[in-house]
Amino acid sequence: MSAASRLGTEPNRVTRAVILGVVGGIFAIPIIAMIQFTFRDGLAGGYTVTHWTGLIGEDAARTYRILFQAIGNSVVLAIVTVAIVLLILLPTMILVHLQFPKLKRVLEFICIVPITVPAIVLVVGLAPVYAIVVRLFGSGAWTLAFAYGITVLPYAYRAIQSNLDAVPVVILSEAARSLGANWPTVLRLVLLPNLRRGVLAAAFIAVAVVLGEFTIASILNRTNLQTALLQVSQSDPYVAAIFALLALALVFGLLLLIGRLGAPRNRRTE
Amino acid sequence: MTVANAPALTSGDAGTTSRRHPLSEPAPGRPHRRGLGKYLGLTPFAFYVVLFLAIPTILAVTTGFFTEDGRPTIDNVAGLFAPTVLTAFGNSFLVSAVTAVVGSIVGALVCYALLGTKVEGALRSTINSLSSVLAQFGGVMLAFAFIAALGTQGLVTKVLADLASVDLYANGPWLYKVPGLLVVYLYFQVPLMVITFMPALEGLKTTWAEANATLGGTRFTYWTRIAFPVLAPSFIGGLLLLFANAFSSYATAAALVSQGSPIVPLQIRGALISETVLGRENMAGALALGMIVVMVVVMWGYSVLQSRTSRWQK
């Protein structure tokens, strides 16, 4: 490390500490302010813990009904979206990888399109589509997951694809086939265990994206965690801030877990 | 194929998938499995993508060319040149450009500071996860955080007023207007740059620095003659991605901006949920078309630069 530092390719310890300290410090301010805000006692000044304790009181379930209902909606949406990733995207990716190598570029292109088509643009065209969806499936909160499956496509694709690229999937499955395994067995005992990290990362990132989604739900007049937070913030900004913080902490935990699962780069060198 | 062809090709995507089937025979020598059955495996995904990606995208960009009752018109598209809409596009460009430039420079500095730390170390993985959270999880939360920090009753506002008697609001409620977006958007732009640019910086090889030193080069020549030229495509690529990211961002602005629709995504909201003016939904289509055109140009540039970068990153 010292050699690299002497050659000038890496920052020395002081430079590193200064850059990370200054940027980190500035980035901490809004979060600290939000935490401090949840302890504020109205505009009068002074501090209180009642905003936090109020959440576990007897009336909480009634007072914050909209919020709890919205959290329920978001959890259901996260589950259905993960199911879409696991049951529609994952099998297609494995199939394309094994049987249609020529379609790889096409699949990649499709999965990256949602980055170029912003949610606020997609929602313009989703409105008429959802008029039909509601007629077919009813207006249950979970139906929004169809749109979210598209939103998470680029992230889920990247997570699974980097795992697919790092594991000799074709060789493994042909070895298993030549030893007499049928396709369901290959999938269950050979492919899925090898793709566990990529699949888990895809699932977590899908949960993170769904919990943070606001645009589509808000324009289509649905209730999810984020739209409810905005709504509640009009009447009780403290509770809204508390839940925003909790959601942030939860998603940070999820993504830290993804990091621990190992980046594809680490795996390749193992 | 590039991201840039998005709107033109999404329509054909799933179509190509099924049309190409007969062409993509298994590689020679490999046994032909289950014949037609395996093609069926692609249909759920194709069906899903057509219904929820291709059709909405096509609808979004074409409704602008029709009136409420389905007759073709160019009025909506011509409406893009109305002064309020032009101002919104101007503001969107301004916010995206400024936050992309500042965000990419600060983000690149953070990446530089992380060079030489252990890839799997606690510092790196914490910053990585934090960056992913902040890059994707902005929205409503971000608006709350900045109102708590810089709002009229915010922590920073009060501390500055008490200790330094600086009045952040001497020039009016800037936080809830375009200048506020400039500050708040940086909070997700910098982390996005950290995630995007880090792989490029890690790709710099120590041997290049050694070669530079052996040939009598200095640190200065290493950075100006080797590192900067090599990193330039990925840096500009990151800059474009940040621009696209800010340009398409909606949630933070929706939660923060109190009056009017100063940027394009808020104009689309206004057109979609307007109950007073009929036929505005088609105006939303025209605005969506305008946004897509900008996004396609920017993302096309990004993908060109990415493919140039990947040449030496391997």
Coordinates of C-alpha atoms in Angstrom, one line a residue:
Chain A
M1 CA 0.0 0.0 0.0
S2 CA 2.8 2.4 0.8
A3 CA 4.4 1.7 -2.6
A4 CA 1.2 2.7 -4.3
S5 CA 1.0 5.8 -2.1
R6 CA 4.6 6.7 -3.0
L7 CA 3.8 6.3 -6.7
G8 CA 1.0 8.7 -6.2
T9 CA -1.8 6.4 -7.3
E10 CA -3.5 6.4 -3.9
P11 CA -4.3 9.2 -1.4
N12 CA -2.3 9.3 1.8
R13 CA -4.0 8.8 5.1
V14 CA -4.5 12.6 5.8
T15 CA -6.0 13.3 2.3
R16 CA -8.3 10.3 2.7
A17 CA -9.5 11.4 6.2
V18 CA -10.1 15.0 5.1
I19 CA -12.2 14.0 2.0
L20 CA -14.2 11.4 3.7
G21 CA -14.6 13.5 6.8
V22 CA -15.8 16.6 5.1
V23 CA -18.2 14.8 2.7
G24 CA -19.4 12.4 5.4
G25 CA -19.9 15.3 7.8
I26 CA -22.0 17.3 5.3
F27 CA -24.1 14.2 4.4
A28 CA -24.7 13.4 8.1
I29 CA -26.3 16.8 8.8
P30 CA -29.8 16.2 7.2
I31 CA -30.1 12.8 8.9
I32 CA -29.0 14.2 12.3
A33 CA -31.5 17.1 11.8
M34 CA -34.2 14.6 11.1
I35 CA -33.4 12.5 14.2
Q36 CA -33.3 15.7 16.2
F37 CA -36.6 16.7 14.7
T38 CA -38.4 13.6 16.0
F39 CA -37.5 14.7 19.5
R40 CA -38.7 18.3 19.2
D41 CA -41.5 19.4 21.4
G42 CA -43.5 21.4 18.9
L43 CA -42.4 24.9 17.8
A44 CA -41.9 26.0 21.4
G45 CA -38.5 24.4 21.7
G46 CA -37.4 21.8 24.2
Y47 CA -37.3 18.1 23.7
T48 CA -39.6 15.2 24.3
V49 CA -39.8 11.5 23.6
T50 CA -43.6 11.4 23.2
H51 CA -43.4 11.2 19.4
W52 CA -41.6 7.9 19.8
T53 CA -43.5 6.5 22.8
G54 CA -46.8 7.5 21.1
L55 CA -46.1 4.7 18.5
I56 CA -46.4 1.9 21.1
G57 CA -49.3 3.4 23.0
E58 CA -52.8 1.9 23.0
D59 CA -54.3 4.4 20.6
A60 CA -51.4 4.1 18.1
A61 CA -53.1 1.4 16.0
R62 CA -56.1 3.7 15.6
T63 CA -54.3 7.0 15.2
Y64 CA -51.9 5.8 12.6
R65 CA -54.2 3.4 10.9
I66 CA -53.4 4.9 7.4
L67 CA -49.7 4.5 8.0
F68 CA -49.9 0.9 9.2
Q69 CA -52.2 0.0 6.4
A70 CA -49.8 1.5 4.0
I71 CA -46.9 -0.4 5.5
G72 CA -49.0 -3.6 5.0
N73 CA -49.6 -2.6 1.4
S74 CA -45.8 -2.0 0.8
V75 CA -44.9 -5.4 2.4
V76 CA -47.4 -7.2 0.2
L77 CA -46.1 -5.3 -2.9
A78 CA -42.5 -6.2 -1.9
I79 CA -43.5 -9.9 -1.7
V80 CA -45.4 -10.0 -5.0
T81 CA -42.6 -8.1 -6.7
V82 CA -40.0 -10.5 -5.4
A83 CA -42.2 -13.3 -6.6
I84 CA -42.3 -11.7 -10.1
V85 CA -38.5 -11.5 -10.1
L86 CA -38.1 -15.1 -8.9
L87 CA -40.9 -16.7 -11.1
I88 CA -40.7 -14.7 -14.3
L89 CA -37.3 -13.0 -14.6
L90 CA -35.0 -15.7 -13.0
P91 CA -36.3 -18.7 -15.1
T92 CA -36.1 -16.6 -18.2
M93 CA -32.5 -15.5 -17.5
I94 CA -31.4 -19.1 -16.8
L95 CA -33.2 -20.3 -19.9
V96 CA -31.6 -17.7 -22.1
H97 CA -28.2 -18.4 -20.6
L98 CA -28.5 -22.1 -21.2
Q99 CA -30.5 -22.4 -24.4
F100 CA -30.6 -19.1 -26.2
P101 CA -27.1 -17.5 -25.9
K102 CA -27.9 -15.3 -28.9
L103 CA -30.8 -13.7 -27.1
K104 CA -28.6 -12.5 -24.2
R105 CA -28.1 -9.1 -25.7
V106 CA -31.8 -8.7 -26.4
L107 CA -32.7 -9.7 -22.8
E108 CA -30.0 -7.3 -21.4
F109 CA -31.4 -4.5 -23.6
I110 CA -35.0 -5.1 -22.4
C111 CA -33.9 -5.2 -18.8
I112 CA -32.1 -1.9 -19.1
V113 CA -34.9 0.0 -20.8
P114 CA -36.6 1.0 -17.5
I115 CA -33.6 3.2 -16.7
T116 CA -34.2 5.2 -19.9
V117 CA -38.0 5.3 -19.4
P118 CA -38.5 7.2 -16.1
A119 CA -41.3 6.2 -13.8
I120 CA -43.0 9.5 -14.3
V121 CA -43.1 8.8 -18.1
L122 CA -44.1 5.1 -17.7
V123 CA -47.0 6.1 -15.4
V124 CA -48.6 8.1 -18.2
G125 CA -49.0 4.9 -20.2
L126 CA -49.6 2.8 -17.1
A127 CA -52.8 4.6 -16.3
P128 CA -54.8 3.1 -19.2
V129 CA -53.2 -0.3 -18.7
Y130 CA -54.3 -0.2 -15.1
A131 CA -57.8 0.6 -16.1
I132 CA -57.9 -2.9 -17.6
V133 CA -55.8 -4.5 -14.8
V134 CA -58.4 -3.3 -12.2
R135 CA -61.2 -4.8 -14.3
L136 CA -59.4 -8.2 -14.4
F137 CA -57.9 -8.4 -10.9
G138 CA -59.8 -5.9 -8.9
S139 CA -58.2 -2.8 -7.3
G140 CA -56.2 -4.7 -4.6
A141 CA -53.0 -3.0 -3.5
W142 CA -50.9 -5.9 -4.8
T143 CA -51.7 -5.2 -8.4
L144 CA -49.2 -2.3 -8.4
A145 CA -46.5 -5.0 -8.2
F146 CA -46.9 -5.6 -11.9
A147 CA -45.5 -2.1 -12.5
Y148 CA -42.9 -2.5 -9.8
G149 CA -41.6 -5.7 -11.4
I150 CA -40.7 -3.5 -14.3
T151 CA -39.1 -0.8 -12.1
V152 CA -36.8 -3.3 -10.4
L153 CA -35.9 -5.1 -13.7
P154 CA -32.5 -3.3 -14.2
Y155 CA -31.3 -3.9 -10.6
A156 CA -32.5 -7.5 -10.4
Y157 CA -31.1 -8.3 -13.8
R158 CA -27.7 -6.9 -12.9
A159 CA -27.6 -8.8 -9.6
I160 CA -28.5 -12.2 -11.1
Q161 CA -26.5 -11.7 -14.3
S162 CA -23.2 -11.0 -12.5
N163 CA -23.8 -14.3 -10.6
L164 CA -24.6 -16.2 -13.8
D165 CA -21.4 -14.9 -15.4
A166 CA -19.3 -15.9 -12.5
V167 CA -20.5 -19.5 -12.3
P168 CA -20.0 -22.0 -15.2
V169 CA -23.7 -22.6 -15.4
V170 CA -23.6 -24.4 -18.8
I171 CA -20.9 -26.9 -17.7
L172 CA -22.6 -27.6 -14.4
S173 CA -25.9 -28.3 -15.9
E174 CA -24.6 -30.4 -18.7
A175 CA -22.5 -32.4 -16.1
A176 CA -25.7 -32.9 -14.1
R177 CA -27.7 -33.9 -17.2
S178 CA -25.0 -36.4 -18.3
L179 CA -25.2 -38.0 -14.9
G180 CA -28.9 -38.5 -15.4
A181 CA -30.5 -35.6 -13.6
N182 CA -33.7 -34.2 -15.1
W183 CA -34.2 -30.5 -15.5
P184 CA -36.1 -29.8 -12.3
T185 CA -33.4 -31.6 -10.4
V186 CA -30.7 -29.6 -12.2
L187 CA -32.5 -26.5 -11.2
R188 CA -33.1 -27.4 -7.6
L189 CA -29.8 -29.1 -6.7
V190 CA -27.2 -27.6 -9.1
L191 CA -28.3 -24.2 -10.4
L192 CA -30.2 -22.5 -7.6
P193 CA -27.5 -23.3 -4.9
N194 CA -24.9 -21.8 -7.1
L195 CA -27.0 -18.7 -7.9
R196 CA -28.1 -18.2 -4.3
R197 CA -26.2 -15.0 -3.8
G198 CA -27.3 -13.3 -7.0
V199 CA -30.9 -14.3 -6.4
L200 CA -30.8 -13.1 -2.8
A201 CA -29.3 -9.8 -3.8
A202 CA -31.9 -9.4 -6.5
A203 CA -34.7 -10.1 -4.0
F204 CA -33.3 -7.6 -1.4
I205 CA -32.8 -4.9 -4.0
A206 CA -36.3 -5.4 -5.2
V207 CA -37.6 -5.0 -1.6
A208 CA -35.5 -1.8 -1.2
V209 CA -36.8 -0.3 -4.5
V210 CA -40.4 -1.2 -3.7
L211 CA -40.3 0.3 -0.2
G212 CA -38.9 3.5 -1.6
E213 CA -41.3 3.8 -4.6
F214 CA -43.4 6.9 -4.6
T215 CA -44.0 8.1 -8.2
I216 CA -46.2 5.4 -9.6
A217 CA -48.3 4.9 -6.5
S218 CA -48.9 8.6 -6.1
I219 CA -50.0 9.3 -9.7
L220 CA -52.2 6.1 -9.8
N221 CA -53.8 7.2 -6.5
R222 CA -52.6 4.1 -4.6
T223 CA -51.5 4.0 -1.0
N224 CA -48.0 2.7 -0.2
L225 CA -45.5 3.5 2.5
Q226 CA -44.1 6.6 0.7
T227 CA -47.4 8.2 -0.3
A228 CA -48.8 7.6 3.3
L229 CA -45.6 9.2 4.7
L230 CA -46.3 12.3 2.7
Q231 CA -50.0 12.3 3.7
V232 CA -49.3 11.8 7.4
S233 CA -46.6 14.5 7.3
Q234 CA -49.3 17.1 6.8
S235 CA -50.9 16.3 10.1
D236 CA -48.1 14.7 12.2
P237 CA -44.7 15.5 10.7
Y238 CA -42.9 13.9 13.7
V239 CA -44.4 10.4 13.1
A240 CA -43.8 10.7 9.4
A241 CA -40.1 11.5 10.1
I242 CA -39.8 8.6 12.5
F243 CA -41.2 6.1 10.0
A244 CA -39.0 7.6 7.2
L245 CA -36.0 7.0 9.5
L246 CA -37.0 3.5 10.3
A247 CA -37.6 2.6 6.6
L248 CA -34.2 4.1 5.8
A249 CA -32.5 2.0 8.5
L250 CA -34.3 -1.1 7.3
V251 CA -33.2 -0.6 3.7
F252 CA -29.7 0.2 4.8
G253 CA -29.6 -3.0 6.7
L254 CA -30.9 -4.9 3.7
L255 CA -28.2 -3.4 1.4
L256 CA -25.5 -4.0 3.9
L257 CA -26.5 -7.6 3.9
I258 CA -26.3 -7.7 0.1
G259 CA -22.7 -6.3 0.5
R260 CA -21.9 -9.1 2.9
L261 CA -23.2 -11.7 0.6
G262 CA -20.3 -10.8 -1.5
A263 CA -19.9 -8.7 -4.6
P264 CA -19.5 -10.7 -7.8
R265 CA -15.9 -9.4 -8.2
N266 CA -14.9 -11.0 -4.9
R267 CA -16.4 -14.3 -5.9
R268 CA -14.5 -14.5 -9.1
T269 CA -11.1 -14.2 -7.3
E270 CA -12.0 -16.6 -4.6
Chain B
M1 CA -27.8 -2.7 -29.4
T2 CA -27.9 0.3 -27.1
V3 CA -30.1 1.7 -24.4
A4 CA -30.6 4.7 -26.7
N5 CA -32.9 2.8 -29.0
A6 CA -35.3 2.3 -26.2
P7 CA -38.5 3.9 -27.2
A8 CA -38.2 2.9 -30.9
L9 CA -37.4 -0.7 -30.1
T10 CA -39.3 -1.6 -27.0
S11 CA -42.3 -2.1 -29.2
G12 CA -40.4 -4.7 -31.2
D13 CA -38.5 -6.3 -28.3
A14 CA -40.8 -9.0 -27.4
G15 CA -41.7 -9.3 -31.0
T16 CA -38.1 -9.9 -32.0
T17 CA -37.9 -12.5 -29.2
S18 CA -40.5 -14.7 -30.8
R19 CA -39.6 -13.9 -34.4
R20 CA -36.0 -14.8 -33.7
H21 CA -36.7 -18.2 -32.3
P22 CA -36.3 -20.3 -35.4
L23 CA -32.9 -18.6 -36.0
S24 CA -31.5 -19.4 -32.6
E25 CA -31.0 -23.1 -33.0
P26 CA -28.9 -24.7 -30.3
A27 CA -25.2 -24.7 -30.9
P28 CA -24.0 -27.5 -33.3
G29 CA -23.2 -30.7 -31.5
R30 CA -25.4 -29.9 -28.6
P31 CA -28.5 -32.2 -28.4
H32 CA -31.7 -30.6 -29.4
R33 CA -33.8 -30.6 -26.2
R34 CA -37.6 -30.8 -26.1
G35 CA -38.1 -29.0 -29.4
L36 CA -40.8 -26.3 -29.3
G37 CA -41.3 -26.7 -25.5
K38 CA -38.3 -24.7 -24.6
Y39 CA -39.5 -21.7 -26.6
L40 CA -42.6 -21.7 -24.5
G41 CA -40.4 -20.9 -21.5
L42 CA -39.8 -17.5 -22.8
T43 CA -43.4 -16.5 -23.2
P44 CA -44.3 -15.5 -19.6
F45 CA -41.5 -12.9 -19.6
A46 CA -42.2 -11.7 -23.1
F47 CA -45.9 -11.4 -22.3
Y48 CA -45.2 -9.5 -19.0
V49 CA -42.7 -7.1 -20.6
V50 CA -45.0 -6.3 -23.5
L51 CA -48.0 -5.6 -21.2
F52 CA -46.2 -3.5 -18.5
L53 CA -43.2 -2.0 -20.3
A54 CA -43.7 -1.9 -24.1
I55 CA -47.4 -0.9 -24.2
P56 CA -47.2 1.7 -21.4
T57 CA -44.1 3.2 -23.1
I58 CA -45.8 3.3 -26.5
L59 CA -48.9 4.8 -25.0
A60 CA -47.0 7.4 -23.1
V61 CA -45.1 8.7 -26.1
T62 CA -48.0 8.5 -28.6
T63 CA -50.9 9.9 -26.6
G64 CA -49.4 13.4 -27.2
F65 CA -50.3 13.1 -30.9
F66 CA -54.0 12.6 -30.2
T67 CA -56.9 14.6 -28.9
E68 CA -59.1 13.5 -26.0
D69 CA -61.5 11.8 -28.5
G70 CA -58.8 10.1 -30.5
R71 CA -58.3 12.4 -33.4
P72 CA -54.7 13.0 -34.5
T73 CA -53.4 16.5 -33.6
I74 CA -50.1 18.3 -33.2
D75 CA -51.5 20.8 -30.7
N76 CA -50.1 19.0 -27.7
V77 CA -46.6 18.6 -29.1
A78 CA -46.8 22.3 -30.2
G79 CA -47.8 22.9 -26.6
L80 CA -44.2 21.9 -25.6
F81 CA -43.1 25.3 -26.9
A82 CA -45.4 27.2 -24.6
P83 CA -43.5 29.6 -22.3
T84 CA -44.3 27.7 -19.1
V85 CA -43.3 24.4 -20.5
L86 CA -40.1 25.8 -22.0
T87 CA -39.3 27.3 -18.6
A88 CA -39.9 23.9 -17.0
F89 CA -37.6 22.2 -19.4
G90 CA -35.0 24.9 -18.8
N91 CA -35.3 24.4 -15.0
S92 CA -35.0 20.7 -15.4
F93 CA -31.9 21.1 -17.6
L94 CA -30.4 23.5 -15.1
V95 CA -31.0 21.3 -12.0
S96 CA -29.8 18.2 -13.8
A97 CA -26.7 19.8 -15.3
V98 CA -25.6 21.6 -12.1
T99 CA -26.2 18.6 -9.8
A100 CA -24.6 16.3 -12.3
V101 CA -21.4 18.4 -12.6
V102 CA -21.1 19.0 -8.8
G103 CA -22.2 15.5 -7.9
S104 CA -19.8 13.8 -10.2
I105 CA -16.8 15.8 -9.1
V106 CA -17.6 15.3 -5.3
G107 CA -18.4 11.6 -6.0
A108 CA -15.1 11.1 -7.9
L109 CA -13.2 12.7 -5.0
V110 CA -14.9 10.2 -2.6
C111 CA -13.9 7.3 -4.9
Y112 CA -10.3 8.6 -5.0
A113 CA -10.3 8.8 -1.2
L114 CA -11.4 5.1 -1.0
L115 CA -8.6 3.9 -3.2
G116 CA -6.2 1.7 -1.3
T117 CA -8.8 0.7 1.3
K118 CA -9.6 -3.0 1.6
V119 CA -12.3 -3.9 -0.9
E120 CA -14.1 -6.1 1.6
G121 CA -13.2 -3.9 4.6
A122 CA -15.9 -2.5 6.9
L123 CA -15.3 1.1 5.6
R124 CA -15.8 0.2 2.0
S125 CA -18.8 -2.0 2.4
T126 CA -20.5 0.5 4.7
I127 CA -19.9 3.4 2.2
N128 CA -21.1 1.1 -0.6
S129 CA -24.3 0.2 1.2
L130 CA -24.9 3.8 2.3
S131 CA -24.4 5.0 -1.2
S132 CA -26.9 2.5 -2.6
V133 CA -29.5 3.5 0.0
L134 CA -29.0 7.2 -0.6
A135 CA -28.9 6.9 -4.4
Q136 CA -32.1 4.9 -4.6
F137 CA -34.0 5.7 -1.5
G138 CA -34.3 9.5 -1.7
G139 CA -37.8 10.7 -2.4
V140 CA -40.1 11.7 0.4
M141 CA -37.6 10.9 3.1
L142 CA -35.1 13.3 1.6
A143 CA -37.6 16.1 1.5
F144 CA -38.3 15.5 5.3
A145 CA -34.6 15.4 6.1
F146 CA -33.9 18.7 4.3
I147 CA -36.9 20.5 5.8
A148 CA -35.7 19.4 9.2
A149 CA -32.2 20.6 8.4
L150 CA -32.6 23.7 6.2
G151 CA -36.3 24.5 6.5
T152 CA -37.5 27.7 8.1
Q153 CA -37.5 26.0 11.5
G154 CA -34.6 23.7 10.5
L155 CA -31.7 22.7 12.7
V156 CA -29.0 24.3 10.5
T157 CA -31.2 27.4 9.9
K158 CA -31.6 28.0 13.6
V159 CA -27.9 27.3 14.5
L160 CA -26.7 29.6 11.8
A161 CA -29.2 32.3 13.0
D162 CA -28.2 32.0 16.7
L163 CA -24.5 31.6 16.4
A164 CA -23.6 33.6 13.3
S165 CA -26.8 35.6 12.8
V166 CA -27.0 34.4 9.2
D167 CA -30.5 34.4 7.8
L168 CA -30.8 31.6 5.3
Y169 CA -34.2 32.9 4.3
A170 CA -33.2 36.5 3.7
N171 CA -34.1 35.9 0.0
G172 CA -37.4 34.1 0.5
P173 CA -38.2 30.4 0.8
W174 CA -35.6 29.1 -1.7
L175 CA -35.7 25.5 -0.3
Y176 CA -39.1 24.9 -1.7
K177 CA -38.2 26.1 -5.2
V178 CA -35.6 25.3 -7.9
P179 CA -32.6 26.4 -5.8
G180 CA -33.7 24.0 -3.1
L181 CA -33.8 21.1 -5.6
L182 CA -30.1 22.0 -6.5
V183 CA -29.1 21.3 -2.9
V184 CA -31.3 18.4 -2.2
Y185 CA -30.6 16.5 -5.4
L186 CA -26.9 16.5 -4.6
Y187 CA -27.8 14.2 -1.7
F188 CA -28.6 11.3 -4.1
Q189 CA -26.3 12.4 -7.0
V190 CA -23.0 12.1 -5.1
P191 CA -23.8 8.6 -3.8
L192 CA -24.8 7.5 -7.3
M193 CA -21.5 8.7 -8.7
V194 CA -19.6 6.8 -6.0
I195 CA -21.3 3.6 -7.0
T196 CA -20.9 4.2 -10.7
F197 CA -17.3 5.5 -10.8
M198 CA -15.6 3.3 -8.2
P199 CA -15.2 0.3 -10.5
A200 CA -13.4 2.5 -13.1
L201 CA -11.0 3.9 -10.5
E202 CA -10.3 0.4 -9.1
G203 CA -9.4 -0.6 -12.7
L204 CA -6.4 1.6 -12.7
K205 CA -3.4 -0.7 -12.7
T206 CA -0.4 -0.3 -10.4
T207 CA 1.8 -1.3 -13.3
W208 CA 0.9 1.8 -15.1
A209 CA 2.1 3.9 -12.2
E210 CA 5.3 1.8 -12.1
A211 CA 5.9 2.3 -15.8
N212 CA 5.4 6.0 -15.4
A213 CA 7.9 6.1 -12.5
T214 CA 10.5 4.0 -14.4
L215 CA 10.2 6.3 -17.3
G216 CA 11.0 9.2 -15.1
G217 CA 7.4 10.5 -14.7
T218 CA 6.1 12.3 -11.7
R219 CA 2.9 11.9 -9.8
F220 CA 1.6 14.9 -11.8
T221 CA 2.4 13.2 -15.1
Y222 CA 0.9 10.0 -13.9
W223 CA -2.5 11.7 -13.3
T224 CA -2.4 14.0 -16.3
R225 CA -1.0 11.7 -18.9
I226 CA -2.3 8.3 -17.7
A227 CA -5.1 8.3 -15.2
F228 CA -7.2 11.2 -16.4
P229 CA -7.2 10.2 -20.1
V230 CA -8.1 6.6 -19.1
L231 CA -10.8 7.7 -16.6
A232 CA -12.3 10.4 -18.8
P233 CA -14.9 8.2 -20.6
S234 CA -16.2 6.7 -17.4
F235 CA -16.2 10.0 -15.6
I236 CA -18.2 11.6 -18.4
G237 CA -20.4 8.5 -18.6
G238 CA -21.1 8.9 -14.8
L239 CA -21.9 12.6 -15.4
L240 CA -24.4 11.7 -18.1
L241 CA -26.0 9.0 -15.8
L242 CA -26.3 11.6 -13.1
F243 CA -27.9 14.0 -15.5
A244 CA -30.4 11.4 -16.5
N245 CA -31.1 10.5 -12.9
A246 CA -31.8 14.1 -11.9
F247 CA -33.8 14.7 -15.0
S248 CA -36.2 11.8 -14.4
S249 CA -36.4 12.3 -10.6
Y250 CA -39.9 13.0 -9.3
A251 CA -40.6 12.0 -5.7
T252 CA -38.3 14.5 -4.0
A253 CA -39.6 17.4 -5.9
A254 CA -43.2 16.3 -5.4
A255 CA -42.7 16.3 -1.7
L256 CA -40.6 19.4 -1.5
V257 CA -41.9 22.0 -4.0
S258 CA -44.8 23.8 -2.5
Q259 CA -46.1 25.9 -5.4
G260 CA -46.4 25.4 -9.1
S261 CA -44.6 23.0 -11.4
P262 CA -41.2 24.3 -12.0
I263 CA -39.7 21.1 -13.5
V264 CA -40.9 18.8 -16.2
P265 CA -41.9 15.7 -14.0
L266 CA -44.1 18.0 -11.9
Q267 CA -45.6 19.4 -15.2
I268 CA -46.6 15.9 -16.1
R269 CA -48.2 15.4 -12.7
G270 CA -50.1 18.7 -13.2
A271 CA -51.3 17.5 -16.6
L272 CA -52.3 14.1 -15.4
I273 CA -54.3 15.0 -12.3
S274 CA -55.7 18.3 -13.5
E275 CA -59.4 18.3 -13.1
T276 CA -60.1 21.8 -14.3
V277 CA -58.7 21.6 -17.9
L278 CA -60.0 18.8 -20.1
G279 CA -57.7 17.1 -22.6
R280 CA -54.7 17.7 -20.4
E281 CA -53.9 14.0 -20.2
N282 CA -52.7 14.1 -23.8
M283 CA -50.5 17.0 -22.9
A284 CA -48.9 14.7 -20.4
G285 CA -48.2 12.4 -23.3
A286 CA -46.4 15.3 -25.2
L287 CA -44.4 16.1 -22.1
A288 CA -43.5 12.4 -21.7
L289 CA -42.3 12.4 -25.3
G290 CA -40.1 15.4 -24.6
M291 CA -38.6 13.7 -21.6
I292 CA -38.0 10.5 -23.4
V293 CA -36.2 12.3 -26.2
V294 CA -33.8 13.9 -23.7
M295 CA -33.3 10.6 -21.8
V296 CA -32.6 8.6 -25.0
V297 CA -29.9 11.1 -26.2
V298 CA -28.3 11.2 -22.7
M299 CA -28.4 7.4 -22.2
W300 CA -27.1 6.8 -25.7
G301 CA -24.1 8.9 -24.8
Y302 CA -23.8 6.9 -21.6
S303 CA -23.8 3.5 -23.3
V304 CA -21.3 4.6 -25.9
L305 CA -18.9 5.8 -23.2
Q306 CA -19.6 2.6 -21.2
S307 CA -18.6 0.3 -24.0
R308 CA -15.5 2.3 -24.5
T309 CA -14.6 2.0 -20.8
S310 CA -15.3 -1.8 -20.6
R311 CA -12.5 -2.3 -23.2
W312 CA -9.8 -1.8 -20.6
Q313 CA -11.6 -2.6 -17.5
K314 CA -11.5 -6.4 -18.2

